[in-house]
Short mmCIF file of C-alpha atoms and ligand atoms in Angstrom, two decimals:
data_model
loop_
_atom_site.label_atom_id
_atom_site.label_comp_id
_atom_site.label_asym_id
_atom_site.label_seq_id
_atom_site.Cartn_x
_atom_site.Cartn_y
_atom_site.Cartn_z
CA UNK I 1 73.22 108.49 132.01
CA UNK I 2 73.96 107.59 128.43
CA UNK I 3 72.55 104.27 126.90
CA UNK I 4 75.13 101.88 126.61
CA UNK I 5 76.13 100.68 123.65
CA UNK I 6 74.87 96.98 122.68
CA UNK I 7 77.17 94.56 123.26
CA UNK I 8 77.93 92.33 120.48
CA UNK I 9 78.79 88.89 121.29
CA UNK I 10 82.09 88.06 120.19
CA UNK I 11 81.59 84.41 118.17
CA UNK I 12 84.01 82.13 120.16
CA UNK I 13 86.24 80.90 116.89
CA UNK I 14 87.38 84.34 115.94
CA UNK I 15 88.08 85.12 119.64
CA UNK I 16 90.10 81.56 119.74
CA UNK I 17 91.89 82.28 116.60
CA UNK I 18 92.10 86.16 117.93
CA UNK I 19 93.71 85.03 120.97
CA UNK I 20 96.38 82.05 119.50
CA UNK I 21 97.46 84.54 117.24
CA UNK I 22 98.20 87.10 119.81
CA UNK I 23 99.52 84.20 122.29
CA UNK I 24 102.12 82.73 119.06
CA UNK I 25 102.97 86.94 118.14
CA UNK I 26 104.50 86.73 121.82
CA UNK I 27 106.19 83.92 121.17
CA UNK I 28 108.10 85.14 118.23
CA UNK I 29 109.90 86.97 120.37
CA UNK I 30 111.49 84.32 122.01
CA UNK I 31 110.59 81.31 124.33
CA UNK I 32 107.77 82.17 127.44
CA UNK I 33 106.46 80.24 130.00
CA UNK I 34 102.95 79.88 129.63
CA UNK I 35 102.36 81.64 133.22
CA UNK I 36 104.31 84.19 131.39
CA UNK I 37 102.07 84.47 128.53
CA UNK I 38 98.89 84.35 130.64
CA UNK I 39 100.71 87.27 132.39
CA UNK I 40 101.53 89.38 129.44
CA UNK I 41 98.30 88.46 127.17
CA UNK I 42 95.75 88.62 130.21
CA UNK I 43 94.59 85.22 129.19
CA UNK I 44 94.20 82.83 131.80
CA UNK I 45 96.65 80.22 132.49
CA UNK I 46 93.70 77.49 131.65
CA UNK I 47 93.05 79.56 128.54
CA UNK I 48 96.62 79.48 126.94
CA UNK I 49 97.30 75.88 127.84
CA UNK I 50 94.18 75.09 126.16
CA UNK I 51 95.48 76.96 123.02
CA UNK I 52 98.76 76.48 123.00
CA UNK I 53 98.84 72.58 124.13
CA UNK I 54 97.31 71.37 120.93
CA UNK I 55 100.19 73.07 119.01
CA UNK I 56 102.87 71.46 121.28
CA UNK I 57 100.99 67.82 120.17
CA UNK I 58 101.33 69.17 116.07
CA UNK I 59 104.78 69.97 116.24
CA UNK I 60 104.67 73.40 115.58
CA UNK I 61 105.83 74.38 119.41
CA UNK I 62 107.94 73.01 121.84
CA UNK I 63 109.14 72.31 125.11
CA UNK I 64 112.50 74.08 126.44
CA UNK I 65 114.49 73.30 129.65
CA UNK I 66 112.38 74.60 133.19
CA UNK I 67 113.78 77.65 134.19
CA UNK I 68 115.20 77.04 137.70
CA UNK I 69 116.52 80.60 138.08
CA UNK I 70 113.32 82.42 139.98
CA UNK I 71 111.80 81.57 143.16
CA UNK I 72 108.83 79.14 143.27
CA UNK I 73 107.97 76.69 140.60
CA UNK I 74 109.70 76.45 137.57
CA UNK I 75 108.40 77.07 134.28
CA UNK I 76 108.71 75.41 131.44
CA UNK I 77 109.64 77.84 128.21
CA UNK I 78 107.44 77.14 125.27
CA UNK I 79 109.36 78.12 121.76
CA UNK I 80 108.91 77.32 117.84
CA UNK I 81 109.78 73.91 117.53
CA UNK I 82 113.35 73.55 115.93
CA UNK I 83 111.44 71.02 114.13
CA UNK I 84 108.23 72.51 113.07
CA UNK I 85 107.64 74.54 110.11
CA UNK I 86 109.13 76.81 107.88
CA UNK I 87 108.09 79.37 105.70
CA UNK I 88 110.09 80.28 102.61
CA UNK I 89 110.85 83.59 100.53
CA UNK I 90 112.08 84.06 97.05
CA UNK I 91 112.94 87.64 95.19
CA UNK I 92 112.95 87.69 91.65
CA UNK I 93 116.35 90.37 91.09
CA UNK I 94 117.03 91.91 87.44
CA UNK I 95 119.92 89.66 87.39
CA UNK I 96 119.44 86.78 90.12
CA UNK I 97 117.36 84.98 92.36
CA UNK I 98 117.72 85.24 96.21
CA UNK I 99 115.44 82.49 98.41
CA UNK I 100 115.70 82.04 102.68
CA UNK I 101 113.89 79.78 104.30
CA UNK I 102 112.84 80.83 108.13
CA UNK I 103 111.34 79.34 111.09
CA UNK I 104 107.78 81.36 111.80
CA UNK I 105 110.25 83.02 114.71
CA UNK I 106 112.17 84.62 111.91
CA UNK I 107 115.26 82.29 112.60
CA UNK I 108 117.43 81.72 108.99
CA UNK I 109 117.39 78.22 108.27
CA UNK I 110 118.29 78.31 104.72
CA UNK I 111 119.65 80.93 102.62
CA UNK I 112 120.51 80.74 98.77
CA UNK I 113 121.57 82.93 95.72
CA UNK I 114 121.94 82.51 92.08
CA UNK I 115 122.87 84.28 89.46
CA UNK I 116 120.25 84.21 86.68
CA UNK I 117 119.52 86.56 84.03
CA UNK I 118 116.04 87.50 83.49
CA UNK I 119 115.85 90.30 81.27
CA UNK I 120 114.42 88.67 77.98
CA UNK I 121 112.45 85.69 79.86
CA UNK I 122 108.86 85.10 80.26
CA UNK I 123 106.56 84.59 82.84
CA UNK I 124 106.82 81.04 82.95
CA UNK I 125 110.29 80.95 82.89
CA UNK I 126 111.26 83.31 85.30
CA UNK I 127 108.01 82.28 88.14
CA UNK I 128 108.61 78.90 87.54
CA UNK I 129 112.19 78.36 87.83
CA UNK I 130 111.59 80.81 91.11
CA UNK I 131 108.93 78.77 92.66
CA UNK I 132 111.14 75.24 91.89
CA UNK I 133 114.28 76.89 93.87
CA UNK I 134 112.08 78.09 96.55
CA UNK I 135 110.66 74.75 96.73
CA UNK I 136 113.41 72.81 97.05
CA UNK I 137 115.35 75.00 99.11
CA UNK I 138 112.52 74.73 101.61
CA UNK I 139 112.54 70.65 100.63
CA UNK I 140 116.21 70.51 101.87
CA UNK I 141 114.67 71.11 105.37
CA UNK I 142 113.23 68.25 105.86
CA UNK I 143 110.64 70.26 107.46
CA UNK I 144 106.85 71.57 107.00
CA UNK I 145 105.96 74.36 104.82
CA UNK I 146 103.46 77.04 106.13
CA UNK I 147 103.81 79.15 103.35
CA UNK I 148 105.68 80.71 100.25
CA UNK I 149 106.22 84.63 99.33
CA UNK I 150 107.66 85.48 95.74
CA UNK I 151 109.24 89.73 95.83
CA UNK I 152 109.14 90.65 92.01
CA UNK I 153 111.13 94.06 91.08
CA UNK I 154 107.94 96.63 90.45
CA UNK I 155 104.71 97.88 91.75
CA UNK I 156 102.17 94.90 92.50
CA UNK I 157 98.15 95.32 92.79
CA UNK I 158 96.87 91.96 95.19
CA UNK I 159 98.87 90.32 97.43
CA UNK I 160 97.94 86.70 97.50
CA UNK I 161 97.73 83.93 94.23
CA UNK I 162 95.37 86.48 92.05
CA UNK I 163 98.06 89.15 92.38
CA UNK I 164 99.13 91.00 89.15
CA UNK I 165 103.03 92.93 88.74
CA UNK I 166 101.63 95.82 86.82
CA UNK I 167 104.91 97.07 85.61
CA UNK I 168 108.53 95.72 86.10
CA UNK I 169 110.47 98.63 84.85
CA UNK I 170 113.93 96.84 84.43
CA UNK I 171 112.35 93.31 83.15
CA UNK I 172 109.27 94.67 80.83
CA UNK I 173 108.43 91.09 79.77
CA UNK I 174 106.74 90.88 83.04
CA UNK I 175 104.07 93.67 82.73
CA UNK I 176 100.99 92.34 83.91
CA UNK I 177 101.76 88.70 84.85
CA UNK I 178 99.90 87.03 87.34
CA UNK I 179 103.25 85.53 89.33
CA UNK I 180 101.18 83.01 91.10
CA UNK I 181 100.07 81.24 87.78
CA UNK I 182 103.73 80.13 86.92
CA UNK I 183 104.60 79.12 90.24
CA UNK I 184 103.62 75.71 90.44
CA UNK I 185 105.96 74.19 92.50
CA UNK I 186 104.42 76.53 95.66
CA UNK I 187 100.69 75.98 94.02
CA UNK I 188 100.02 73.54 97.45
CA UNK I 189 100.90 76.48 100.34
CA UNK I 190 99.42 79.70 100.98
CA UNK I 191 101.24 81.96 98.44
CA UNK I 192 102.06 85.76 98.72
CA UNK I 193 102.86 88.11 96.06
CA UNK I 194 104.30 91.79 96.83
CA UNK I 195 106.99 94.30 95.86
CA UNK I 196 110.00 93.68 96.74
CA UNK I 197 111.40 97.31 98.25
CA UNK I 198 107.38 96.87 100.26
CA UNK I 199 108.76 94.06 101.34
CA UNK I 200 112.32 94.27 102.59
CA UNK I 201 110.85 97.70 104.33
CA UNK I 202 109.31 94.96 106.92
CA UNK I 203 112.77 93.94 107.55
CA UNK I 204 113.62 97.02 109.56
CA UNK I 205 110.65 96.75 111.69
CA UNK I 206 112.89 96.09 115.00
CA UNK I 207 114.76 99.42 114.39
CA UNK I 208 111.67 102.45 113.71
CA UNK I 209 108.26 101.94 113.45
CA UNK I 210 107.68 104.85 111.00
CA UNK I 211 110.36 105.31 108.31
CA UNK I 212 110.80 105.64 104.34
CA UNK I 213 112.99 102.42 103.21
CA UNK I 214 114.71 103.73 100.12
CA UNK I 215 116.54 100.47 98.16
CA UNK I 216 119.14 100.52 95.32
CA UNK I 217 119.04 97.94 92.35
CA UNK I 218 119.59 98.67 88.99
CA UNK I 219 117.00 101.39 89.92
CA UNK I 220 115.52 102.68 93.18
CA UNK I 221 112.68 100.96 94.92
CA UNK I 222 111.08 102.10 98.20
CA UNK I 223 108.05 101.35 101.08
CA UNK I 224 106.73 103.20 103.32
CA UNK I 225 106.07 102.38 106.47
CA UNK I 226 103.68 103.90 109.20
CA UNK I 227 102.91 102.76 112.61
CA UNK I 228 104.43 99.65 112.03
CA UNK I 229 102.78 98.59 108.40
CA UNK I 230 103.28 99.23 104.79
CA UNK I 231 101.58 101.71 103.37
CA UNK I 232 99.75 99.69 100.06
CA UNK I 233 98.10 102.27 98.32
CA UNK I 234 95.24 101.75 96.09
CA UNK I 235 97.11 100.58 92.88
CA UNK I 236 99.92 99.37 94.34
CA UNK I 237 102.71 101.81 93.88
CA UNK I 238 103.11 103.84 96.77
CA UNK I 239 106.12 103.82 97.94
CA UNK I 240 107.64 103.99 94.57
CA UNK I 241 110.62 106.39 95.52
CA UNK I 242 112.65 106.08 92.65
CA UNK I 243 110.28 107.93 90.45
CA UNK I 244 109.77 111.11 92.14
CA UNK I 245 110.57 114.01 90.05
CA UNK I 246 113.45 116.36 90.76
CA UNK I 247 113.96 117.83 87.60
CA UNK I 248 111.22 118.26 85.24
CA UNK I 249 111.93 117.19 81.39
CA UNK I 250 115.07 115.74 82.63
CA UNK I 251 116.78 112.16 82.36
CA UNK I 252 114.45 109.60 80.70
CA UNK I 253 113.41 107.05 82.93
CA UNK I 254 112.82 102.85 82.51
CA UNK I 255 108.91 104.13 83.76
CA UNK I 256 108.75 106.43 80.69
CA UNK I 257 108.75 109.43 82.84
CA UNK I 258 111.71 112.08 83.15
CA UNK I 259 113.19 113.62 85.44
CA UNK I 260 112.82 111.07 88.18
CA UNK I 261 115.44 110.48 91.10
CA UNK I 262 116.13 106.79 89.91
CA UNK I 263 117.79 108.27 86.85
CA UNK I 264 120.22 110.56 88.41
CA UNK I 265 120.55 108.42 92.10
CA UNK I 266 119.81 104.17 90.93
CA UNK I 267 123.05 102.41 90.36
CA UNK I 268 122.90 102.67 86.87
CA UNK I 269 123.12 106.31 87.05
CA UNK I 270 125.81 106.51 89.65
CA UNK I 271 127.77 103.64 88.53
CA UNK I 272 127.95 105.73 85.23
CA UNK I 273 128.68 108.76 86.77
CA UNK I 274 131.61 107.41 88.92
CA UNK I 275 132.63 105.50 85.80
CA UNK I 276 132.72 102.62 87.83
CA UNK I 277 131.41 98.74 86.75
CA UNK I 278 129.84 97.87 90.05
CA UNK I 279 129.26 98.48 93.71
CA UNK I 280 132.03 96.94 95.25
CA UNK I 281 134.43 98.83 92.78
CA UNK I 282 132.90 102.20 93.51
CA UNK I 283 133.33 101.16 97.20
CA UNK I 284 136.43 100.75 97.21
CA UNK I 285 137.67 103.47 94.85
CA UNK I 286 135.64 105.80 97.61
CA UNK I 287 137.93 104.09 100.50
CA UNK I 288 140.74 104.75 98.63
CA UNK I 289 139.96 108.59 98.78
CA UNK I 290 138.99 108.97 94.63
CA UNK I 291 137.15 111.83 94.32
CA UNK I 292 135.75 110.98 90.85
CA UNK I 293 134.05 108.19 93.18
CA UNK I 294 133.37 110.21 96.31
CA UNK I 295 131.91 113.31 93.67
CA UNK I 296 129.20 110.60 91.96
CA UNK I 297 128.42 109.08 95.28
CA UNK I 298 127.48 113.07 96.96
CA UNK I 299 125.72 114.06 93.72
CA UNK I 300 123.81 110.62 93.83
CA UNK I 301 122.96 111.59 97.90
CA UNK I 302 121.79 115.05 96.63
CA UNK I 303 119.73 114.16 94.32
CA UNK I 304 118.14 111.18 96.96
CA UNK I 305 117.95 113.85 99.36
CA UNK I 306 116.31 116.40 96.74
CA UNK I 307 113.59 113.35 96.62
CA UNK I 308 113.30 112.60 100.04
CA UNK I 309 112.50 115.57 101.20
CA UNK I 310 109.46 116.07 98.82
CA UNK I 311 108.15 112.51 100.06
CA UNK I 312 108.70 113.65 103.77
CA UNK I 313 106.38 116.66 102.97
CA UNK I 314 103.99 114.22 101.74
CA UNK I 315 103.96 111.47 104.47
CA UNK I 316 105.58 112.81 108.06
CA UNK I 317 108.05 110.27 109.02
CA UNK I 318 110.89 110.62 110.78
CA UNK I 319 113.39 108.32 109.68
CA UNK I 320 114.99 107.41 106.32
CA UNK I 321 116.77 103.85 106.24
CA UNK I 322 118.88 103.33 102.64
CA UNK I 323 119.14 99.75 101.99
CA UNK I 324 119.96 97.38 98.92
CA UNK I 325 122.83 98.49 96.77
CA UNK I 326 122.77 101.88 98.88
CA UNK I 327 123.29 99.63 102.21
CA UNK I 328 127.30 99.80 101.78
CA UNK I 329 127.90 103.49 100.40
CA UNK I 330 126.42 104.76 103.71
CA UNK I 331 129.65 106.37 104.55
CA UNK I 332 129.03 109.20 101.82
CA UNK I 333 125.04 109.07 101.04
CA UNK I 334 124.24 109.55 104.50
CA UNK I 335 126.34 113.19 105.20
CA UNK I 336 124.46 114.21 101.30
CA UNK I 337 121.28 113.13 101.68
CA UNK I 338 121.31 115.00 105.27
CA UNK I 339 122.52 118.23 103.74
CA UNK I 340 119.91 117.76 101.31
CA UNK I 341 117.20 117.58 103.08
CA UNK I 342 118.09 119.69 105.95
CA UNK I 343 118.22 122.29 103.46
CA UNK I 344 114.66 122.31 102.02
CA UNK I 345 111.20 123.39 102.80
CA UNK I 346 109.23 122.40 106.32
CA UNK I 347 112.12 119.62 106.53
CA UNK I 348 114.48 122.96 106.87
CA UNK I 349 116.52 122.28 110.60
CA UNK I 350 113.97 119.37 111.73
CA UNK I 351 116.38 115.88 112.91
CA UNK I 352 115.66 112.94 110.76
CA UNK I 353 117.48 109.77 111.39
CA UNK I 354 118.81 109.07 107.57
CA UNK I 355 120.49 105.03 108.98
CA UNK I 356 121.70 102.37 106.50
CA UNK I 357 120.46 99.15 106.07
CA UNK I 358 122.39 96.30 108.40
CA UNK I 359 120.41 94.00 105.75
CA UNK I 360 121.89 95.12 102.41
CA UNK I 361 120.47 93.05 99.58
CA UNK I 362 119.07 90.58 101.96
CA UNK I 363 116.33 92.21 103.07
CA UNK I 364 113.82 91.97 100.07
CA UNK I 365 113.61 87.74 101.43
CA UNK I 366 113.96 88.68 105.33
CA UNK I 367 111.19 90.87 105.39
CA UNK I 368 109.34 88.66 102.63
CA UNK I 369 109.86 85.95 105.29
CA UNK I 370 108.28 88.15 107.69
CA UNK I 371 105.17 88.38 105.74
CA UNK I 372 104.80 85.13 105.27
CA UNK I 373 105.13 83.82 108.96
CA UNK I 374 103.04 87.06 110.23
CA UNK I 375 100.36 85.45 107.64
CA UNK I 376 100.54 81.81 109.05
CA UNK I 377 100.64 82.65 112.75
CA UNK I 378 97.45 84.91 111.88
CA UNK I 379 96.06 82.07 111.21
CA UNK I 380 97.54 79.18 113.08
CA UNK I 381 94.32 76.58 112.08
CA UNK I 382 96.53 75.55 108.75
CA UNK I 383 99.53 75.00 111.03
CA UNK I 384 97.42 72.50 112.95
CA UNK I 385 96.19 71.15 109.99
CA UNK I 386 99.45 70.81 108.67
ZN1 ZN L 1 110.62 106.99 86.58
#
């Protein structure tokens, strides 16, 4: 018989805070009972009570009406107190500022957007006047805050206060900031720093667990997702879909590359193609049947699809979700960037799902809000603190 291997003895605070965090996960899914919880976690019932009970006393859960629809003794739902605390999410846009607050269940509280141009500001200005609208977004509550996440437009290396952008392609007065030093109206709450296309991937979480998120802007942004998590990469830009080649010595490029997709597909490049001034112009001159519009949008699909297919040779997944600026052309990227990619090497004939964002813009703050609340309930001690 083989030796068995030593047991280690688990140290009883990481099991606790092991076990509330998997307890409050379940919860985000809506109210339980806690005989439903001890059911579905394998706790016992003694064992979530004793977890749980403390957080009903702080606030942070609460109480629902007994169910009286089974057989037996009721139980009493436990939810996120409409009460307790919020986390809150900024993104930092070329040309605005977009902040939600949430409940750690994900529920919108508070959404905002401003128009703001940042090209030509500093640090200081741009973080801080983030942070103070974040701030007092979250202020306008009246409730708790667990925690803050700033999105910034470009690859990010860190992901909590020591974080640095490393480049912002479309706002270069940013290279190499620290986000977190400017950002002193969130200095007092657990802050997180990340990209924003990384980020808004975690908004599509309920509909594939493995996917590329590709996201229009100005340029093209992206994250990859794999069994449920963002790919981080070691220097922070994987995921960076925009700048895969598909045409050597081509277009210039904001990165200083050429050739990459985000020159021929972003919406700089299509907008200029279709000879169009925004989104919701090309939109509807596509409706309308204008086949100077409908040609830009299928050439700006082939040329996504041209990429895709390259990055689904590099990391097998199975879906393709186009979001941002992208989110309402789906009507004409989706047939081109099929064709596309149906057409080319081992991704020749093989089904990928290629759906559009229900999100649109909104997603870089949703799935920053995500983020943020995953963060807090991992570690629910500084809710009980709070
Ligand atoms: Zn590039």
């Amino acid at each position: 018989m083989a030796p068995r291997p030593p047991v280690t003895p688990a140290r009883a605070p990481e099991v606790r805070r092991h076990n509330l965090a998997l307890l409050l996960g379940a919860l985000r899914d809506g109210p339980s009972s806690r005989a439903a919880l001890s059911a579905s976690t394998g706790l016992t019932r003694g064992t979530v009570a004793g977890l749980l009970d403390p957080l009903v006393a702080a606030g942070v859960l609460a109480e629902g009406e007994p169910d009286r629809g089974g057989v037996g003794r009721p139980g009493t739902p436990l939810g996120f107190a409409g009460s307790g605390p919020v986390v809150v999410a900024v993104s930092v846009e070329v040309d605005g500022l977009a902040a939600l607050v949430t409940g750690l269940d994900g529920r919108v509280v508070r959404r905002a957007r401003h128009r703001r141009v940042h090209r030509d500001r500093d640090p200081a200005e741009v973080f801080g006047r983030a942070a103070r609208t974040a701030r007092s977004l979250a202020a306008g509550t009246g409730r708790p805050l667990a925690g803050a996440g700033i999105a910034v437009p470009g690859p990010v290396r860190g992901s909590d206060a020591g974080a640095v952008l490393l480049q912002a392609p479309n706002l270069p007065r940013l290279d190499g900031c620290r986000p977190a030093e400017h950002a002193a109206a969130l200095a007092d709450v657990p802050l997180l720093v990340g990209n924003e296309a990384s980020l808004g991937a975690l908004a599509h979480l309920g509909q594939a667990e493995d996917f590329v998120y590709v996201s229009a802007d100005v340029g093209i942004g992206g994250g990859i997702v794999v069994d449920g998590r963002v790919l981080p990469g070691a220097r922070g830009v994987a995921g960076e879909v925009g700048h895969v080649v598909i045409e050597r010595d081509g277009r210039p490029c904001g990165c200083g590359g050429t050739g990459c997709v985000e020159a021929y597909a972003g919406l700089t490049a299509l907008l200029a193609d279709a000879g169009l001034p925004d989104v919701a112009a090309l939109r509807a001159a596509a409706l309308a049947g204008d086949t100077a519009a409908t040609g830009a949008l299928a050439r700006a699909g082939s040329a996504l699809g041209t990429a895709l297919a390259s990055v689904v040779h590099v990391v097998d997944v199975g879906t393709v979700v186009l979001g941002g600026g992208y989110a309402g052309l789906g009507t004409w990227l989706v047939p081109a960037v099929h064709a596309e990619m149906d057409r080319r090497g081992l991704t020749a004939g093989a089904r990928r799902s290629v759906l559009v964002s229900p999100h649109g813009r909104a997603a870089t703050v949703t799935g920053t809000a995500r983020a943020v609340a995953d963060r807090a309930l991992a570690e629910p001690d500084l809710l009980l603190a709070g």
